[in-house]
PDB file of C-alpha atoms and ligand atoms in Angstrom:
ATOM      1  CA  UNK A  23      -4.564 -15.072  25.781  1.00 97.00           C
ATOM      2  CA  UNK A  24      -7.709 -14.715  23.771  1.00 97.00           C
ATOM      3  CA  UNK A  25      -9.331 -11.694  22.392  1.00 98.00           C
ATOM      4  CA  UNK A  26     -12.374 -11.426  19.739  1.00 97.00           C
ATOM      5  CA  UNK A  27     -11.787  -9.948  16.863  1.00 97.00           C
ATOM      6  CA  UNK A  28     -14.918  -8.650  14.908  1.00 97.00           C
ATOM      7  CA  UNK A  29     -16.963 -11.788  14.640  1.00 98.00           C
ATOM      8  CA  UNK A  30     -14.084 -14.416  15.295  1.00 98.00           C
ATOM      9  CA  UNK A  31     -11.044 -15.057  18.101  1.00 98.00           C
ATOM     10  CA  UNK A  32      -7.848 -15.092  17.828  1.00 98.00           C
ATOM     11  CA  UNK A  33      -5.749 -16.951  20.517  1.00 98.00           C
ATOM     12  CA  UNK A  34      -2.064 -16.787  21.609  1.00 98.00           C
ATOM     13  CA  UNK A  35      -0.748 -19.794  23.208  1.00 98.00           C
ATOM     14  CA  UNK A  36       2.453 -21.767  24.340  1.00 98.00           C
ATOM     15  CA  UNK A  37       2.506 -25.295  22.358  1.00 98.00           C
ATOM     16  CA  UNK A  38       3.348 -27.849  19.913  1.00 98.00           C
ATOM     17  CA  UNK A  39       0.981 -27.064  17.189  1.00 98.00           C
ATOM     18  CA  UNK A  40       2.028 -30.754  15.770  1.00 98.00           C
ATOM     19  CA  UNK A  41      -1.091 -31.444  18.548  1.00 98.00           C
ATOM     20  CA  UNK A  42      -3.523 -29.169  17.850  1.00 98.00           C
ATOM     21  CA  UNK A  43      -7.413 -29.481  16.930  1.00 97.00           C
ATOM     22  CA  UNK A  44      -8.030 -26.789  14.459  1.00 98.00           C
ATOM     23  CA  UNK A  45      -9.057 -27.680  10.737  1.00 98.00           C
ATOM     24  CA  UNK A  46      -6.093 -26.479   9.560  1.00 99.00           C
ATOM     25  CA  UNK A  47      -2.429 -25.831  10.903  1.00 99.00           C
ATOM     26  CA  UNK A  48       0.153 -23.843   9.253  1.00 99.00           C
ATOM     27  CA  UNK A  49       3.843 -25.097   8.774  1.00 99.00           C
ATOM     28  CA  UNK A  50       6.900 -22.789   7.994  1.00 99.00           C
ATOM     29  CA  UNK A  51       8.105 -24.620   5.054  1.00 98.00           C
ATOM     30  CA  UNK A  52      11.457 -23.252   2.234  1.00 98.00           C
ATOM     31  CA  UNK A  53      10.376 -23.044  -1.159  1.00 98.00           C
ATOM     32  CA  UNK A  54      11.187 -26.382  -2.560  1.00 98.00           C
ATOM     33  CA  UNK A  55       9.054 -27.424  -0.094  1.00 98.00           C
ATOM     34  CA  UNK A  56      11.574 -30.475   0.719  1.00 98.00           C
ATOM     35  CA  UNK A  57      10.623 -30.748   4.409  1.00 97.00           C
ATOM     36  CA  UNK A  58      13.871 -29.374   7.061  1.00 95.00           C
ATOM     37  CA  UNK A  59      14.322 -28.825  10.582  1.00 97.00           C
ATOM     38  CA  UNK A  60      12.337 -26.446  13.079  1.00 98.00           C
ATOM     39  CA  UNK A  61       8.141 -26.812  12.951  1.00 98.00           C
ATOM     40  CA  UNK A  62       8.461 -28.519   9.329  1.00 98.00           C
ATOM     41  CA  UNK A  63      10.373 -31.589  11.012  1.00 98.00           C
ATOM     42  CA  UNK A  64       7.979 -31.556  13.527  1.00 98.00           C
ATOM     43  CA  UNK A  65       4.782 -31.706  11.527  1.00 98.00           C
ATOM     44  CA  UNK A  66       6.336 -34.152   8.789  1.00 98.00           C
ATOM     45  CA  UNK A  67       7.348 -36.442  11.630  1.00 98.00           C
ATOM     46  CA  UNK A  68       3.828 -36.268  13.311  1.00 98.00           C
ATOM     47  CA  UNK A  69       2.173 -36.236  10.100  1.00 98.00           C
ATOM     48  CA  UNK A  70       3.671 -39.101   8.737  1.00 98.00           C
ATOM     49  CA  UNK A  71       4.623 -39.741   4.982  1.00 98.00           C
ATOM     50  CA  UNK A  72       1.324 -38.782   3.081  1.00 98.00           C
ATOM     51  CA  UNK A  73       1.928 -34.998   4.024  1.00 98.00           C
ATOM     52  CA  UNK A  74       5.417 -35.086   2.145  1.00 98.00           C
ATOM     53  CA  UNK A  75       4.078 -37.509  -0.852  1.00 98.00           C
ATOM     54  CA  UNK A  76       1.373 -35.138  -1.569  1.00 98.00           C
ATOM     55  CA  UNK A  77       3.761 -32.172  -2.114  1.00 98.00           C
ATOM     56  CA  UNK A  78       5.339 -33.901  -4.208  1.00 98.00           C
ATOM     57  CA  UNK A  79       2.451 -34.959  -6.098  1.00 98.00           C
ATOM     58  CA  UNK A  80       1.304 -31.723  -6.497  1.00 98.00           C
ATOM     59  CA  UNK A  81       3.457 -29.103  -6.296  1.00 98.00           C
ATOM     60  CA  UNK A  82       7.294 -27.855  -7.926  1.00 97.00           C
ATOM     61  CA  UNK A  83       7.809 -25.951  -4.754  1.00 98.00           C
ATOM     62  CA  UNK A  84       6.277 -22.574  -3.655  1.00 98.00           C
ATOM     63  CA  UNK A  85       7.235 -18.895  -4.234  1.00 98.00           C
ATOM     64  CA  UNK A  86       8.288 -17.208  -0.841  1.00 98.00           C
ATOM     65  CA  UNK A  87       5.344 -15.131   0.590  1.00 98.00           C
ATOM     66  CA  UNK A  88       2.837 -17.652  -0.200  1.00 99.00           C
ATOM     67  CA  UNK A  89       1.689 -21.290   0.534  1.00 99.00           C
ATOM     68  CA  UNK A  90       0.029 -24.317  -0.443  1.00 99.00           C
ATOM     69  CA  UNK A  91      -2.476 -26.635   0.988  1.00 99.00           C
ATOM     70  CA  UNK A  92      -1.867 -31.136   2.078  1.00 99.00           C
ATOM     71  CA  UNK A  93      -4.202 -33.080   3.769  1.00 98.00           C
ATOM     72  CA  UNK A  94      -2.872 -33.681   7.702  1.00 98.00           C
ATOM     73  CA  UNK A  95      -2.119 -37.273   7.101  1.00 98.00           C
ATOM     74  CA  UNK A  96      -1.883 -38.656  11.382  1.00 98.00           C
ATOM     75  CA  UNK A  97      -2.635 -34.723  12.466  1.00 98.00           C
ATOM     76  CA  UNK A  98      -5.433 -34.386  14.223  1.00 98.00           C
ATOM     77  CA  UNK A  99      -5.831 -30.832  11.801  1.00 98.00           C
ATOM     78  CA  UNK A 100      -7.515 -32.584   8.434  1.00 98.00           C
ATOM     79  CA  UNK A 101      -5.125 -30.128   6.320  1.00 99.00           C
ATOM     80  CA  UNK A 102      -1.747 -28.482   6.581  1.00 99.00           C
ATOM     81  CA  UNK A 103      -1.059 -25.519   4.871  1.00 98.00           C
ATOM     82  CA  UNK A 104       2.815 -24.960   4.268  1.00 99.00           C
ATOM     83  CA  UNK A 105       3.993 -21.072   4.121  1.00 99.00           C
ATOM     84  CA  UNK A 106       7.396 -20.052   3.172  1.00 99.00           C
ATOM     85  CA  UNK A 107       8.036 -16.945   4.750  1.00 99.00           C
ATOM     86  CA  UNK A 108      11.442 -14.607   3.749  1.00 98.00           C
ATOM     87  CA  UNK A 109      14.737 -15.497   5.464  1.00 98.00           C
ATOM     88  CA  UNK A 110      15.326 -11.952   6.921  1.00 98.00           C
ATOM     89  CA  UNK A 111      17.358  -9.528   5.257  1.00 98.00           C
ATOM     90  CA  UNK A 112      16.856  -6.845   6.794  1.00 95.00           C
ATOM     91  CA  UNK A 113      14.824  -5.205   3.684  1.00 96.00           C
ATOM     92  CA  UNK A 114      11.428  -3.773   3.637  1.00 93.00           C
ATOM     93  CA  UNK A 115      10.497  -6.733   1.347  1.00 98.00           C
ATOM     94  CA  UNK A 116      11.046  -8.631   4.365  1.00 98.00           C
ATOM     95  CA  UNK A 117       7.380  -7.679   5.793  1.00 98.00           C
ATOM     96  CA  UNK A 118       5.402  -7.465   2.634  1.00 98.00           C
ATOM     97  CA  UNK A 119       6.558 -11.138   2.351  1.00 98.00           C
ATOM     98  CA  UNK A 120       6.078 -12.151   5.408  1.00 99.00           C
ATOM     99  CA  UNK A 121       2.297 -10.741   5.544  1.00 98.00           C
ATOM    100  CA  UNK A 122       1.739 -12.424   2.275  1.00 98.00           C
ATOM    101  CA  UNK A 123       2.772 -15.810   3.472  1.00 99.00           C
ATOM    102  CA  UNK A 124       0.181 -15.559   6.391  1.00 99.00           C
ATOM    103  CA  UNK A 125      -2.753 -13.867   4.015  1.00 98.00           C
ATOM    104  CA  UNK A 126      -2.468 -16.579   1.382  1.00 99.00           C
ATOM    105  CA  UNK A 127      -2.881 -19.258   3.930  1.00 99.00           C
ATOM    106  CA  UNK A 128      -6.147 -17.598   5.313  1.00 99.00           C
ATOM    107  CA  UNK A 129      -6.842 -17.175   1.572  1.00 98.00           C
ATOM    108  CA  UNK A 130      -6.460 -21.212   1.366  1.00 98.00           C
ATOM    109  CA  UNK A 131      -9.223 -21.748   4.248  1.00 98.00           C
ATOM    110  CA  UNK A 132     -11.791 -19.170   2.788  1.00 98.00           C
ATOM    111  CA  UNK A 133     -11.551 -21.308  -0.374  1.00 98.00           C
ATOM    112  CA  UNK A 134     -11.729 -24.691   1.477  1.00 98.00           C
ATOM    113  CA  UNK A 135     -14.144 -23.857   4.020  1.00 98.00           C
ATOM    114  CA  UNK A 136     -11.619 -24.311   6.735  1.00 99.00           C
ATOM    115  CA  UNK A 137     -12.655 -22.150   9.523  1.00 98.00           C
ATOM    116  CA  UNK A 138     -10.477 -22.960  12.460  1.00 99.00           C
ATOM    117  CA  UNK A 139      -6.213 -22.219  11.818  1.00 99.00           C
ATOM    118  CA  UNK A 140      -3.216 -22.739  14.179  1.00 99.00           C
ATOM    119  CA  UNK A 141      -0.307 -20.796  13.279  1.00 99.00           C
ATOM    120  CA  UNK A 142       3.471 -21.573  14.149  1.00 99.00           C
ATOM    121  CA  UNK A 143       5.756 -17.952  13.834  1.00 99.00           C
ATOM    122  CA  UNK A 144       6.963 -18.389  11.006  1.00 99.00           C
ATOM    123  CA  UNK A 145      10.304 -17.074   9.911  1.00 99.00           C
ATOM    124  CA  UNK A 146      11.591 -16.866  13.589  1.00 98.00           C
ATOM    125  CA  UNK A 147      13.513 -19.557  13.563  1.00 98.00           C
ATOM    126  CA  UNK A 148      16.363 -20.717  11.342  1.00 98.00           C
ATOM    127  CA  UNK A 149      14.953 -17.979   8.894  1.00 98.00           C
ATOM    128  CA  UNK A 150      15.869 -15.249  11.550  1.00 98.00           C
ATOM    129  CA  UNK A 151      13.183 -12.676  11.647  1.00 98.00           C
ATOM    130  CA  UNK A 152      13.279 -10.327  14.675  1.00 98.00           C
ATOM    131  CA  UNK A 153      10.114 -11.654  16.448  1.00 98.00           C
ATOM    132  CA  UNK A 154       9.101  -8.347  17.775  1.00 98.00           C
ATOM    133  CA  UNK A 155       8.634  -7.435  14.205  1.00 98.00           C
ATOM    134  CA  UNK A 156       7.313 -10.634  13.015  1.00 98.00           C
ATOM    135  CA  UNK A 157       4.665 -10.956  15.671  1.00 98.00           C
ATOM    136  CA  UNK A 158       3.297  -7.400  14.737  1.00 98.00           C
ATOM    137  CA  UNK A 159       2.943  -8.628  11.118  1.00 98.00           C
ATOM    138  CA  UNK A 160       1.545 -12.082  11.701  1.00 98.00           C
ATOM    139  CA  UNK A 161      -0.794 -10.941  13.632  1.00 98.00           C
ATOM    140  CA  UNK A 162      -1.948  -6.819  11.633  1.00 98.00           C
ATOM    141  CA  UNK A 163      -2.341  -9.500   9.042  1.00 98.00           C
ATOM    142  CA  UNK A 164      -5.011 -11.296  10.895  1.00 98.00           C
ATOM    143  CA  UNK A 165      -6.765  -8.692  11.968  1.00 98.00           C
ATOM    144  CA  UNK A 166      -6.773  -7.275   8.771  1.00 98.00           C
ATOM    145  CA  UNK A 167      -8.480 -10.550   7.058  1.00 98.00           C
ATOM    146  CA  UNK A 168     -10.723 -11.349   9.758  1.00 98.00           C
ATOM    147  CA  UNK A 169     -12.104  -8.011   9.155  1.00 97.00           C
ATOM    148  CA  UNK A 170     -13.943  -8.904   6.087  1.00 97.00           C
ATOM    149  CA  UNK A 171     -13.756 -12.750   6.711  1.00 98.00           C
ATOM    150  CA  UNK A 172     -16.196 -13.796   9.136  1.00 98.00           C
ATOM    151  CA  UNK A 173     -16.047 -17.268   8.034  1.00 98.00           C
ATOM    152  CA  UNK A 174     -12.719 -17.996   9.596  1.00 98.00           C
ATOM    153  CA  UNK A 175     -13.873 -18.886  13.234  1.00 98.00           C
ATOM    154  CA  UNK A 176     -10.923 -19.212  15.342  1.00 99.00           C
ATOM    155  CA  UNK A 177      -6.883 -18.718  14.529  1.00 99.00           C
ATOM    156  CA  UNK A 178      -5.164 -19.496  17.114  1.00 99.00           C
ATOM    157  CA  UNK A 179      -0.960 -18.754  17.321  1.00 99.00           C
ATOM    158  CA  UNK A 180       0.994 -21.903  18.829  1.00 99.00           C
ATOM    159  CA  UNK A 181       4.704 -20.359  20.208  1.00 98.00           C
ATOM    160  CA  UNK A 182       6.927 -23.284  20.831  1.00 98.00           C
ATOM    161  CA  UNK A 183       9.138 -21.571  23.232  1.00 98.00           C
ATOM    162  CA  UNK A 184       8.484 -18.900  26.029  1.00 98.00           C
ATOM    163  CA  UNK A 185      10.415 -15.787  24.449  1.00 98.00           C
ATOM    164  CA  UNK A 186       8.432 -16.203  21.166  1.00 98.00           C
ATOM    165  CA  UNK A 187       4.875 -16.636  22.984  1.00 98.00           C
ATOM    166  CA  UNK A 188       5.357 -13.587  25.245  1.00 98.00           C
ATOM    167  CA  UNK A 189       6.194 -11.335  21.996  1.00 98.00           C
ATOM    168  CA  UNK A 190       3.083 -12.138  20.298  1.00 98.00           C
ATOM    169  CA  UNK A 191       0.869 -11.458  23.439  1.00 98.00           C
ATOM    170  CA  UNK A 192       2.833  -8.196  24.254  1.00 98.00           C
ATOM    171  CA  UNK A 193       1.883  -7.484  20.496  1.00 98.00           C
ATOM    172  CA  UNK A 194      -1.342  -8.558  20.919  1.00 98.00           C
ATOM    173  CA  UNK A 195      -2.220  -6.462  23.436  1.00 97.00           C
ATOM    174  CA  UNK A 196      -1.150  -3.434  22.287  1.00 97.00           C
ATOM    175  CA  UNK A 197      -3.027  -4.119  18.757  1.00 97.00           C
ATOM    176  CA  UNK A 198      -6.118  -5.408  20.790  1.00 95.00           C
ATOM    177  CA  UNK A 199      -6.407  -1.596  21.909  1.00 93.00           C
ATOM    178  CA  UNK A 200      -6.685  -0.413  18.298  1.00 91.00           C
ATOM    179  CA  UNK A 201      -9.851  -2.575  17.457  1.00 88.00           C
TER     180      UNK A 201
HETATM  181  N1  AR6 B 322       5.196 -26.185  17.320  1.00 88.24           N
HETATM  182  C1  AR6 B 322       5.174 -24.834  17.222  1.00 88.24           C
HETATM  183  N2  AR6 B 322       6.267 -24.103  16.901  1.00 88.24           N
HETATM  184  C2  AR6 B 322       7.429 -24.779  16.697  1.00 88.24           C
HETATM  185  C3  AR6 B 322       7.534 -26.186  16.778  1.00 88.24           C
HETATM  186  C4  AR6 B 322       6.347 -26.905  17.101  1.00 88.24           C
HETATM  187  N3  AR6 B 322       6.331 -28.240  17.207  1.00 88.24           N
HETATM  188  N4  AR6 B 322       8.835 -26.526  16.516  1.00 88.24           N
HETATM  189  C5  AR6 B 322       9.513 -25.383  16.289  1.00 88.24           C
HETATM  190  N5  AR6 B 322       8.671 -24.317  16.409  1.00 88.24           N
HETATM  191  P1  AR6 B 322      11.534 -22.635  12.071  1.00 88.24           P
HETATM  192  P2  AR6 B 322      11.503 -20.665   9.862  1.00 88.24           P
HETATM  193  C6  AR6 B 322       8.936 -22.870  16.270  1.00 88.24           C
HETATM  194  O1  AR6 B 322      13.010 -22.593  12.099  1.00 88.24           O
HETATM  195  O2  AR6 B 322      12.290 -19.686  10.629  1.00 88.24           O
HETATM  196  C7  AR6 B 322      12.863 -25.441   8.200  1.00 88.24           C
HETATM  197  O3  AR6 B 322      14.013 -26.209   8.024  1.00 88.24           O
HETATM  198  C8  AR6 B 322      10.347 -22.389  16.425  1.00 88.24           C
HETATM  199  O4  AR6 B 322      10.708 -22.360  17.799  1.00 88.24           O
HETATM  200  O5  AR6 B 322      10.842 -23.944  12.154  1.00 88.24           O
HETATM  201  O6  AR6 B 322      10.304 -20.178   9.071  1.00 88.24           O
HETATM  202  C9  AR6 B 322      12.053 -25.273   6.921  1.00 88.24           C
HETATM  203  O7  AR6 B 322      12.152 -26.417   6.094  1.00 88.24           O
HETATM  204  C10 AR6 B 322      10.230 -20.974  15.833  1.00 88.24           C
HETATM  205  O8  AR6 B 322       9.672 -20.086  16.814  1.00 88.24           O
HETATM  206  O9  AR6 B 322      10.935 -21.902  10.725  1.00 88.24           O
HETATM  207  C11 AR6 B 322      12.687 -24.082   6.292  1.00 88.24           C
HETATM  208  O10 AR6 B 322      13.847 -24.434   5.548  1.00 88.24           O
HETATM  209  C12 AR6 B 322       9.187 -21.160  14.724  1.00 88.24           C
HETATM  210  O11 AR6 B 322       8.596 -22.444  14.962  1.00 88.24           O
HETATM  211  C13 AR6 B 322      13.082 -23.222   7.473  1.00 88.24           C
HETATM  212  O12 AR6 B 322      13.235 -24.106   8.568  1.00 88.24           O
HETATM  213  C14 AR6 B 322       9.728 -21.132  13.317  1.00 88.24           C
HETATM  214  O13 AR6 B 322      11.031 -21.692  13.271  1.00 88.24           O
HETATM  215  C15 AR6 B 322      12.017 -22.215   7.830  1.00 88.24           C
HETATM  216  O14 AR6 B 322      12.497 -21.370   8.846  1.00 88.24           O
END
């Protein structure tokens, strides 16, 4: 599913997003961003070693609700920008957290010139965020920035499993009517 947004598109797919083409893909990393399961193990694994050598280069870890930015090492994507989004509680923090993860990554490609993003959902997993919920935030959040941020071309969400992708496009449709 694709829909434009302002001056840009935003996409909703079924994927890996280990394969995908954009600049930049996002990974749903914990905040001593030590690598794990889920989409992290993926993109480490397809990435190869550089990815996790940078971090540790680099950066002591990463507050939850934001994210930092690696080269893709063996991605096609030339960076990777790792979130940590909230393990769900169940608290209104939850959201603000979870928005801020996602804005600070599109924050990252503004200030590298990146204009093309794929997203994984992050917090769905292992972090257990409703998706419902999470889709409706991940993707307000995008609409939001590309708003003002004409630069960023193309984000593009990657769902890994079929339950997950048709949330976001039921939630994409229904915010698609407010534009
Ligand atoms: N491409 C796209 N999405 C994927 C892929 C893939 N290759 N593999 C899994 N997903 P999770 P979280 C989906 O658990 O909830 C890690 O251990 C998956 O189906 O990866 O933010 C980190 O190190 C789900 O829909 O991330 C952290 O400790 C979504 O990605 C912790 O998990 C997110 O699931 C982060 O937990």
């Amino acid at each position: 599913m694709k829909e434009n947004v302002y001056q840009s598109v935003l996409e909703v797919v079924q994927g890996d997003i280990t394969q995908q083409d954009t600049e930049a893909i996002g990974n749903a990393a914990n905040s001593r961003l030590a690598g794990g399961g889920g989409v992290d193990g993926a993109i480490h694994r397809a990435g190869g070693p550089a990815i996790m050598a940078e971090l540790k280069a680099k950066y002591k870890g990463c507050p939850t609700g934001s994210a930092v930015i690696t080269g893709g090492g063996n991605l096609k994507a030339k960076y990777v920008l790792h979130a940590v989004g909230p393990i769900y509680s169940g608290s209104q923090k939850d959201a603000d957290l979870l928005s801020s993860a996602y804005r600070t990554c599109l924050e990252l490609c503004t200030q590298h010139n990146i204009s093309s993003i794929a997203f994984p959902s992050i917090s769905t997993g292992v972090y257990g965020y409703p998706v419902e919920e999470a889709s409706r935030i991940a993707l307000k959040t995008v609409i939001d920035y590309l708003k003002d941020h004409p630069e960023i071309k193309l984000v593009r969400f990657v769902l890994f499993d079929s339950k997950t992708f048709k949330a976001y496009e039921e939630a994409l449709k229904k915010l698609a009517k407010t534009l």
